[in-house]
Amino acid sequence: MAFDLERVRARYPGREILWRESTDSTMLDAARLTAPGSVVVAGEQTAGQGRFGRRWHSERDAGLYVSILLRPTGVTPTLTLALGLAAAEAIASAAGVACDLRWPNDVLIGERKCAGVLVQLGDAAAIAGIGVNVNQVAFPADIATLATSLRIATGCEQSREELLIELLGAVDRHLELIEYRGPGAILDLFASSSSYVRGRRVTVDMDGASVRGTADGLDPSGFLWLRCDDGSRRLILSGGVRPA
Amino acid sequence: MTFDEIKELIQVVKDSGVAELEVQRGENRVWIKRAAGLTQEVVVPAASAAPAVFGPAAPFAPAPGPHAAPAPAPAAGGQPIDVTSDPSLELVKSPIVGTFYDASAPAAPPFVKIGDTIQPGQILCVIESMKLMNEIEAEVSGVIVAKLVDNAKPVEYGQALFAVRPS
């Protein structure tokens, strides 16, 4: 079904929201924008970007593929936790699905990922990339056991436009939360919204090895403490967290 | 933690070239730092004739918690070079705590190599912090004379990543 961009624009008058029928990556399109808050949304990405060179499966007209230009000043890693929270909140509002968050910001339904968030920070801009699996009914074999969609979870087709409307509002609210109440407010929210923050048995890829242990809370910057099975306690700086 | 275990950790630091190591086991915490006199060699491009010695670890901002400091560049038989006290070199430092990546993907070529000539604005590496991918760009033109962190290793705020001889 064609994407009704005007429905989204009507909810955010004055905001630059661009549509790409097909693009290599909305992250590259957003890098050419200048006004903070500007948005690029695509029907299809031919080279959707995941973490560290991985690709984000971007089936045509099935998912929500969006990049948002953020103000580059004041960007902290806590921002990525906030964006995961925003994506989960938008999914709950638009589709009625309760999500879990896997540190730092994978959005899960049960154990399967339905949305991912990445932020690219350069000197000139910070760009948030958010991909949500909305109406996919199946996934490629290599991610079939790891991914799910809102349609699979609910059994019915979901509106990408309504999801984008909710997402933009949720992102704005969470950024305001950081601005006015500080990163601590995001950490508290994340800790109460994610089953991966404390007590969860996990395996983490770090320094070229897999380390097994138990999640042991967030440090003041939002990094994840891991109580390793060898007795040490290590701070996880990046991603690569999965159930043990 | 026993004396033998601490001796083992010291050996790990000596063997690996890691500049600083902090290990916590239960209530015990050990912090090992290489002495100022110890040196590590780093690769010097063939075009550079300036001999120097790489000193101890670059100065760090306080760490957010205990984890190993990254190792300096591997020795490669070139002239040693002191990147911390050579005023003719510019150090590219990490603006954030995170994981250092020298390429955009595991199979991709590195953004820069030792001996490369770089220009302002050129991407040198990426520091990932909780899926915040921070592209580190060159601020000066010059030649990369040392890479001070191994790929996929943690880095601290303010830690030196590259040494550049400005042109």
GROMACS .gro file of C-alpha atoms in nm:
model
  411
    1MET     CA    1   0.000   0.000   0.000
    2ALA     CA    2   0.130   0.347  -0.091
    3PHE     CA    3   0.261   0.556   0.197
    4ASP     CA    4   0.031   0.851   0.282
    5LEU     CA    5   0.298   1.111   0.352
    6GLU     CA    6   0.050   1.398   0.363
    7ARG     CA    7  -0.121   1.236   0.662
    8VAL     CA    8   0.208   1.256   0.852
    9ARG     CA    9   0.290   1.606   0.731
   10ALA     CA   10  -0.053   1.726   0.844
   11ARG     CA   11   0.036   1.624   1.201
   12TYR     CA   12   0.372   1.802   1.189
   13PRO     CA   13   0.316   2.121   0.989
   14GLY     CA   14   0.631   2.318   0.920
   15ARG     CA   15   0.853   2.018   0.966
   16GLU     CA   16   1.055   1.893   0.669
   17ILE     CA   17   0.949   1.534   0.604
   18LEU     CA   18   1.082   1.385   0.283
   19TRP     CA   19   0.975   1.066   0.112
   20ARG     CA   20   1.196   0.836  -0.091
   21GLU     CA   21   1.026   0.559  -0.286
   22SER     CA   22   1.356   0.373  -0.291
   23THR     CA   23   1.693   0.480  -0.160
   24ASP     CA   24   2.022   0.321  -0.068
   25SER     CA   25   1.995   0.444   0.292
   26THR     CA   26   1.787   0.712   0.461
   27MET     CA   27   2.098   0.788   0.669
   28LEU     CA   28   2.276   0.914   0.358
   29ASP     CA   29   1.971   1.117   0.253
   30ALA     CA   30   1.941   1.275   0.598
   31ALA     CA   31   2.309   1.377   0.589
   32ARG     CA   32   2.217   1.623   0.316
   33LEU     CA   33   1.949   1.792   0.528
   34THR     CA   34   2.019   2.099   0.740
   35ALA     CA   35   1.719   2.180   0.963
   36PRO     CA   36   1.720   1.990   1.296
   37GLY     CA   37   1.413   1.770   1.322
   38SER     CA   38   1.402   1.704   0.948
   39VAL     CA   39   1.297   1.354   0.854
   40VAL     CA   40   1.359   1.118   0.564
   41VAL     CA   41   1.132   0.817   0.528
   42ALA     CA   42   1.164   0.555   0.258
   43GLY     CA   43   0.952   0.282   0.108
   44GLU     CA   44   1.260   0.072   0.050
   45GLN     CA   45   1.629   0.079   0.133
   46THR     CA   46   1.868  -0.105  -0.094
   47ALA     CA   47   2.157  -0.070   0.152
   48GLY     CA   48   1.994  -0.016   0.491
   49GLN     CA   49   2.259   0.029   0.756
   50GLY     CA   50   2.284  -0.171   1.075
   51ARG     CA   51   2.549  -0.164   1.342
   52PHE     CA   52   2.908  -0.189   1.226
   53GLY     CA   53   2.846  -0.255   0.860
   54ARG     CA   54   2.557  -0.494   0.907
   55ARG     CA   55   2.259  -0.444   0.680
   56TRP     CA   56   1.907  -0.369   0.791
   57HIS     CA   57   1.661  -0.587   0.603
   58SER     CA   58   1.440  -0.326   0.431
   59GLU     CA   59   1.170  -0.501   0.231
   60ARG     CA   60   0.975  -0.268   0.003
   61ASP     CA   61   0.664  -0.111   0.163
   62ALA     CA   62   0.677  -0.353   0.455
   63GLY     CA   63   0.873  -0.161   0.718
   64LEU     CA   64   0.923   0.190   0.846
   65TYR     CA   65   1.267   0.315   0.746
   66VAL     CA   66   1.330   0.659   0.883
   67SER     CA   67   1.619   0.891   0.965
   68ILE     CA   68   1.591   1.206   1.174
   69LEU     CA   69   1.841   1.491   1.175
   70LEU     CA   70   1.919   1.585   1.533
   71ARG     CA   71   2.097   1.880   1.682
   72PRO     CA   72   2.462   1.768   1.707
   73THR     CA   73   2.530   1.966   2.023
   74GLY     CA   74   2.476   1.792   2.353
   75VAL     CA   75   2.454   1.447   2.200
   76THR     CA   76   2.543   1.182   2.456
   77PRO     CA   77   2.530   0.804   2.439
   78THR     CA   78   2.219   0.821   2.658
   79LEU     CA   79   2.048   0.949   2.346
   80THR     CA   80   2.052   0.602   2.195
   81LEU     CA   81   1.874   0.459   2.500
   82ALA     CA   82   1.615   0.737   2.467
   83LEU     CA   83   1.553   0.655   2.103
   84GLY     CA   84   1.495   0.289   2.184
   85LEU     CA   85   1.246   0.392   2.451
   86ALA     CA   86   1.075   0.621   2.201
   87ALA     CA   87   1.047   0.345   1.943
   88ALA     CA   88   0.897   0.106   2.199
   89GLU     CA   89   0.649   0.370   2.313
   90ALA     CA   90   0.544   0.444   1.955
   91ILE     CA   91   0.490   0.076   1.882
   92ALA     CA   92   0.278   0.040   2.195
   93SER     CA   93   0.067   0.342   2.098
   94ALA     CA   94   0.026   0.261   1.730
   95ALA     CA   95  -0.004  -0.117   1.737
   96GLY     CA   96  -0.085  -0.200   2.097
   97VAL     CA   97   0.219  -0.423   2.133
   98ALA     CA   98   0.427  -0.419   2.451
   99CYS     CA   99   0.798  -0.440   2.376
  100ASP     CA  100   1.110  -0.525   2.568
  101LEU     CA  101   1.439  -0.338   2.520
  102ARG     CA  102   1.768  -0.518   2.484
  103TRP     CA  103   2.053  -0.291   2.588
  104PRO     CA  104   2.132  -0.052   2.441
  105ASN     CA  105   1.831  -0.010   2.217
  106ASP     CA  106   1.709  -0.317   2.032
  107VAL     CA  107   1.330  -0.325   2.048
  108LEU     CA  108   1.201  -0.677   2.100
  109ILE     CA  109   0.870  -0.856   2.094
  110GLY     CA  110   0.938  -1.157   2.312
  111GLU     CA  111   1.292  -1.255   2.217
  112ARG     CA  112   1.272  -1.131   1.859
  113LYS     CA  113   1.381  -0.795   1.727
  114CYS     CA  114   1.118  -0.574   1.566
  115ALA     CA  115   1.303  -0.242   1.560
  116GLY     CA  116   1.661  -0.118   1.563
  117VAL     CA  117   1.819   0.219   1.629
  118LEU     CA  118   2.153   0.363   1.525
  119VAL     CA  119   2.292   0.715   1.565
  120GLN     CA  120   2.569   0.851   1.345
  121LEU     CA  121   2.752   1.151   1.481
  122GLY     CA  122   2.978   1.363   1.266
  123ASP     CA  123   3.107   1.716   1.307
  124ALA     CA  124   2.818   1.864   1.116
  125ALA     CA  125   2.522   1.650   1.218
  126ALA     CA  126   2.381   1.375   1.434
  127ILE     CA  127   2.146   1.143   1.253
  128ALA     CA  128   1.918   0.891   1.418
  129GLY     CA  129   1.826   0.592   1.204
  130ILE     CA  130   1.527   0.388   1.313
  131GLY     CA  131   1.400   0.080   1.135
  132VAL     CA  132   1.079  -0.094   1.237
  133ASN     CA  133   0.953  -0.422   1.099
  134VAL     CA  134   0.587  -0.341   1.044
  135ASN     CA  135   0.410  -0.558   0.789
  136GLN     CA  136   0.665  -0.824   0.700
  137VAL     CA  137   0.512  -1.171   0.699
  138ALA     CA  138   0.844  -1.354   0.670
  139PHE     CA  139   1.217  -1.282   0.692
  140PRO     CA  140   1.526  -1.414   0.512
  141ALA     CA  141   1.658  -1.740   0.649
  142ASP     CA  142   1.961  -1.582   0.819
  143ILE     CA  143   1.743  -1.365   1.046
  144ALA     CA  144   1.422  -1.569   1.046
  145THR     CA  145   1.469  -1.686   1.404
  146LEU     CA  146   1.583  -1.344   1.529
  147ALA     CA  147   1.331  -1.104   1.377
  148THR     CA  148   0.961  -1.040   1.393
  149SER     CA  149   0.718  -0.774   1.277
  150LEU     CA  150   0.419  -0.594   1.421
  151ARG     CA  151   0.201  -0.779   1.175
  152ILE     CA  152   0.330  -1.117   1.285
  153ALA     CA  153   0.284  -1.016   1.650
  154THR     CA  154  -0.069  -0.881   1.609
  155GLY     CA  155  -0.200  -1.093   1.323
  156CYS     CA  156  -0.313  -0.792   1.124
  157GLU     CA  157  -0.170  -0.523   0.899
  158GLN     CA  158  -0.045  -0.209   1.074
  159SER     CA  159  -0.037   0.153   0.959
  160ARG     CA  160   0.315   0.278   0.889
  161GLU     CA  161   0.184   0.634   0.882
  162GLU     CA  162   0.030   0.607   1.229
  163LEU     CA  163   0.351   0.450   1.355
  164LEU     CA  164   0.563   0.733   1.212
  165ILE     CA  165   0.332   0.993   1.365
  166GLU     CA  166   0.367   0.827   1.704
  167LEU     CA  167   0.741   0.779   1.659
  168LEU     CA  168   0.817   1.143   1.580
  169GLY     CA  169   0.616   1.255   1.881
  170ALA     CA  170   0.783   1.001   2.109
  171VAL     CA  171   1.131   1.098   1.989
  172ASP     CA  172   1.058   1.466   2.055
  173ARG     CA  173   0.930   1.389   2.405
  174HIS     CA  174   1.230   1.178   2.498
  175LEU     CA  175   1.477   1.436   2.369
  176GLU     CA  176   1.297   1.699   2.578
  177LEU     CA  177   1.325   1.467   2.875
  178ILE     CA  178   1.704   1.458   2.836
  179GLU     CA  179   1.716   1.834   2.787
  180TYR     CA  180   1.503   1.931   3.085
  181ARG     CA  181   1.552   1.649   3.335
  182GLY     CA  182   1.892   1.516   3.233
  183PRO     CA  183   2.019   1.174   3.129
  184GLY     CA  184   1.927   1.023   3.466
  185ALA     CA  185   1.560   1.036   3.378
  186ILE     CA  186   1.628   0.826   3.068
  187LEU     CA  187   1.834   0.577   3.268
  188ASP     CA  188   1.551   0.532   3.518
  189LEU     CA  189   1.298   0.483   3.240
  190PHE     CA  190   1.521   0.239   3.059
  191ALA     CA  191   1.591   0.035   3.372
  192SER     CA  192   1.219  -0.002   3.434
  193SER     CA  193   1.141  -0.087   3.070
  194SER     CA  194   1.412  -0.340   2.990
  195SER     CA  195   1.452  -0.696   3.116
  196TYR     CA  196   1.819  -0.680   3.014
  197VAL     CA  197   1.938  -0.429   3.274
  198ARG     CA  198   1.961  -0.643   3.585
  199GLY     CA  199   1.961  -1.013   3.661
  200ARG     CA  200   1.941  -1.130   3.302
  201ARG     CA  201   2.182  -1.401   3.188
  202VAL     CA  202   2.356  -1.274   2.876
  203THR     CA  203   2.644  -1.336   2.641
  204VAL     CA  204   2.835  -1.033   2.517
  205ASP     CA  205   3.074  -1.013   2.224
  206MET     CA  206   3.367  -0.800   2.330
  207ASP     CA  207   3.737  -0.781   2.249
  208GLY     CA  208   3.695  -1.057   1.994
  209ALA     CA  209   3.552  -1.306   2.243
  210SER     CA  210   3.216  -1.402   2.389
  211VAL     CA  211   3.183  -1.326   2.759
  212ARG     CA  212   2.904  -1.480   2.962
  213GLY     CA  213   2.758  -1.332   3.276
  214THR     CA  214   2.466  -1.161   3.444
  215ALA     CA  215   2.350  -0.805   3.371
  216ASP     CA  216   2.417  -0.593   3.678
  217GLY     CA  217   2.263  -0.252   3.619
  218LEU     CA  218   2.360   0.066   3.438
  219ASP     CA  219   2.644   0.298   3.528
  220PRO     CA  220   2.573   0.675   3.542
  221SER     CA  221   2.659   0.711   3.173
  222GLY     CA  222   2.417   0.436   3.070
  223PHE     CA  223   2.676   0.166   3.006
  224LEU     CA  224   2.582  -0.184   3.113
  225TRP     CA  225   2.758  -0.359   3.399
  226LEU     CA  226   2.820  -0.729   3.344
  227ARG     CA  227   2.902  -0.957   3.635
  228CYS     CA  228   3.108  -1.212   3.444
  229ASP     CA  229   3.102  -1.581   3.530
  230ASP     CA  230   3.477  -1.562   3.609
  231GLY     CA  231   3.395  -1.326   3.898
  232SER     CA  232   3.507  -1.004   3.732
  233ARG     CA  233   3.276  -0.711   3.668
  234ARG     CA  234   3.306  -0.544   3.329
  235LEU     CA  235   3.146  -0.242   3.173
  236ILE     CA  236   2.990  -0.301   2.831
  237LEU     CA  237   3.049  -0.002   2.605
  238SER     CA  238   2.889  -0.104   2.278
  239GLY     CA  239   2.637  -0.363   2.166
  240GLY     CA  240   2.656  -0.734   2.107
  241VAL     CA  241   2.440  -0.835   2.406
  242ARG     CA  242   2.226  -1.144   2.359
  243PRO     CA  243   2.052  -1.399   2.580
  244ALA     CA  244   2.290  -1.657   2.726
  245MET     CA  245   4.338  -1.243   4.479
  246THR     CA  246   4.666  -1.429   4.541
  247PHE     CA  247   5.019  -1.301   4.487
  248ASP     CA  248   5.064  -1.549   4.202
  249GLU     CA  249   4.750  -1.423   4.032
  250ILE     CA  250   4.880  -1.065   4.054
  251LYS     CA  251   5.213  -1.178   3.910
  252GLU     CA  252   5.023  -1.339   3.624
  253LEU     CA  253   4.838  -1.016   3.557
  254ILE     CA  254   5.166  -0.824   3.550
  255GLN     CA  255   5.296  -1.075   3.298
  256VAL     CA  256   4.983  -1.024   3.086
  257VAL     CA  257   5.048  -0.649   3.083
  258LYS     CA  258   5.412  -0.703   2.990
  259ASP     CA  259   5.335  -0.952   2.715
  260SER     CA  260   5.040  -0.771   2.562
  261GLY     CA  261   5.180  -0.420   2.556
  262VAL     CA  262   4.866  -0.296   2.729
  263ALA     CA  263   4.945   0.035   2.896
  264GLU     CA  264   4.718   0.002   3.194
  265LEU     CA  265   4.501  -0.273   3.339
  266GLU     CA  266   4.244  -0.275   3.613
  267VAL     CA  267   4.087  -0.600   3.731
  268GLN     CA  268   3.822  -0.646   3.995
  269ARG     CA  269   3.752  -0.985   4.145
  270GLY     CA  270   3.499  -0.981   4.424
  271GLU     CA  271   3.615  -0.719   4.674
  272ASN     CA  272   3.971  -0.714   4.535
  273ARG     CA  273   4.078  -0.466   4.273
  274VAL     CA  274   4.421  -0.449   4.113
  275TRP     CA  275   4.545  -0.166   3.896
  276ILE     CA  276   4.863  -0.215   3.695
  277LYS     CA  277   5.022   0.062   3.490
  278ARG     CA  278   5.336   0.046   3.284
  279ALA     CA  279   5.624   0.244   3.427
  280ALA     CA  280   5.717   0.570   3.258
  281GLY     CA  281   6.050   0.436   3.140
  282LEU     CA  282   5.904   0.146   2.946
  283THR     CA  283   5.873   0.194   2.576
  284GLN     CA  284   5.668   0.050   2.295
  285GLU     CA  285   5.764   0.074   1.936
  286VAL     CA  286   5.521   0.191   1.676
  287VAL     CA  287   5.545   0.185   1.302
  288VAL     CA  288   5.705   0.482   1.136
  289PRO     CA  289   5.634   0.546   0.770
  290ALA     CA  290   5.927   0.503   0.540
  291ALA     CA  291   5.908   0.869   0.446
  292SER     CA  292   5.972   0.978   0.803
  293ALA     CA  293   6.329   0.988   0.922
  294ALA     CA  294   6.266   1.121   1.271
  295PRO     CA  295   6.361   0.865   1.537
  296ALA     CA  296   6.166   0.877   1.861
  297VAL     CA  297   6.032   0.659   2.139
  298PHE     CA  298   5.673   0.585   2.231
  299GLY     CA  299   5.625   0.656   2.597
  300PRO     CA  300   5.367   0.536   2.845
  301ALA     CA  301   4.998   0.542   2.787
  302ALA     CA  302   4.843   0.863   2.667
  303PRO     CA  303   4.681   1.062   2.949
  304PHE     CA  304   4.326   0.954   3.021
  305ALA     CA  305   4.030   1.127   3.169
  306PRO     CA  306   3.895   0.932   3.468
  307ALA     CA  307   3.757   0.602   3.352
  308PRO     CA  308   3.389   0.529   3.410
  309GLY     CA  309   3.472   0.192   3.550
  310PRO     CA  310   3.727  -0.084   3.548
  311HIS     CA  311   3.825  -0.214   3.211
  312ALA     CA  312   4.152  -0.265   3.036
  313ALA     CA  313   4.313   0.023   2.856
  314PRO     CA  314   4.382  -0.041   2.490
  315ALA     CA  315   4.717  -0.150   2.362
  316PRO     CA  316   4.936   0.080   2.157
  317ALA     CA  317   5.013   0.006   1.797
  318PRO     CA  318   5.194  -0.321   1.739
  319ALA     CA  319   5.567  -0.312   1.691
  320ALA     CA  320   5.679  -0.354   1.335
  321GLY     CA  321   6.047  -0.304   1.344
  322GLY     CA  322   6.044   0.063   1.247
  323GLN     CA  323   6.216   0.344   1.426
  324PRO     CA  324   6.058   0.401   1.766
  325ILE     CA  325   5.877   0.730   1.799
  326ASP     CA  326   5.774   0.933   2.103
  327VAL     CA  327   5.424   1.044   2.019
  328THR     CA  328   5.355   1.198   2.356
  329SER     CA  329   5.651   1.432   2.379
  330ASP     CA  330   5.722   1.508   2.015
  331PRO     CA  331   5.580   1.859   1.971
  332SER     CA  332   5.584   1.820   1.595
  333LEU     CA  333   5.311   1.556   1.613
  334GLU     CA  334   4.937   1.610   1.654
  335LEU     CA  335   4.747   1.351   1.857
  336VAL     CA  336   4.395   1.260   1.748
  337LYS     CA  337   4.205   1.190   2.068
  338SER     CA  338   3.879   1.015   2.141
  339PRO     CA  339   3.600   1.256   2.235
  340ILE     CA  340   3.400   0.980   2.398
  341VAL     CA  341   3.425   0.650   2.588
  342GLY     CA  342   3.354   0.364   2.352
  343THR     CA  343   3.487   0.100   2.117
  344PHE     CA  344   3.744   0.190   1.850
  345TYR     CA  345   3.683   0.070   1.494
  346ASP     CA  346   3.939   0.135   1.223
  347ALA     CA  347   3.700   0.039   0.941
  348SER     CA  348   3.332   0.076   0.859
  349ALA     CA  349   3.276  -0.300   0.866
  350PRO     CA  350   3.474  -0.611   0.959
  351ALA     CA  351   3.564  -0.690   0.599
  352ALA     CA  352   3.613  -0.331   0.488
  353PRO     CA  353   3.956  -0.175   0.444
  354PRO     CA  354   4.066   0.059   0.724
  355PHE     CA  355   3.976   0.425   0.694
  356VAL     CA  356   4.347   0.511   0.715
  357LYS     CA  357   4.679   0.332   0.743
  358ILE     CA  358   5.015   0.438   0.879
  359GLY     CA  359   5.186   0.644   0.613
  360ASP     CA  360   4.861   0.773   0.462
  361THR     CA  361   4.833   1.140   0.387
  362ILE     CA  362   4.516   1.280   0.536
  363GLN     CA  363   4.312   1.594   0.485
  364PRO     CA  364   4.089   1.789   0.727
  365GLY     CA  365   3.744   1.634   0.742
  366GLN     CA  366   3.865   1.290   0.639
  367ILE     CA  367   3.721   1.009   0.852
  368LEU     CA  368   3.997   0.835   1.048
  369CYS     CA  369   3.798   0.589   1.257
  370VAL     CA  370   3.468   0.534   1.436
  371ILE     CA  371   3.417   0.523   1.811
  372GLU     CA  372   3.100   0.334   1.901
  373SER     CA  373   2.931   0.406   2.229
  374MET     CA  374   2.599   0.228   2.282
  375LYS     CA  375   2.525   0.233   1.908
  376LEU     CA  376   2.620   0.598   1.884
  377MET     CA  377   2.866   0.583   1.596
  378ASN     CA  378   3.101   0.876   1.633
  379GLU     CA  379   3.298   0.942   1.318
  380ILE     CA  380   3.635   1.088   1.408
  381GLU     CA  381   3.754   1.328   1.143
  382ALA     CA  382   4.099   1.471   1.081
  383GLU     CA  383   4.137   1.832   1.184
  384VAL     CA  384   4.470   1.887   1.013
  385SER     CA  385   4.636   1.772   0.695
  386GLY     CA  386   4.939   1.552   0.740
  387VAL     CA  387   5.067   1.198   0.755
  388ILE     CA  388   4.955   0.924   0.992
  389VAL     CA  389   5.270   0.816   1.178
  390ALA     CA  390   5.117   0.593   1.445
  391LYS     CA  391   4.794   0.409   1.517
  392LEU     CA  392   4.773   0.382   1.893
  393VAL     CA  393   4.470   0.155   1.944
  394ASP     CA  394   4.388  -0.189   1.810
  395ASN     CA  395   4.063  -0.245   1.623
  396ALA     CA  396   3.754  -0.323   1.835
  397LYS     CA  397   3.927  -0.226   2.161
  398PRO     CA  398   3.775   0.000   2.427
  399VAL     CA  399   3.898   0.359   2.449
  400GLU     CA  400   3.864   0.626   2.714
  401TYR     CA  401   3.766   0.988   2.684
  402GLY     CA  402   4.068   1.184   2.563
  403GLN     CA  403   4.274   0.877   2.477
  404ALA     CA  404   4.514   0.923   2.187
  405LEU     CA  405   4.408   0.725   1.879
  406PHE     CA  406   4.649   0.839   1.610
  407ALA     CA  407   4.962   1.048   1.585
  408VAL     CA  408   4.976   1.275   1.285
  409ARG     CA  409   5.272   1.469   1.145
  410PRO     CA  410   5.109   1.786   1.013
  411SER     CA  411   5.210   1.900   0.668
   0.00000   0.00000   0.00000
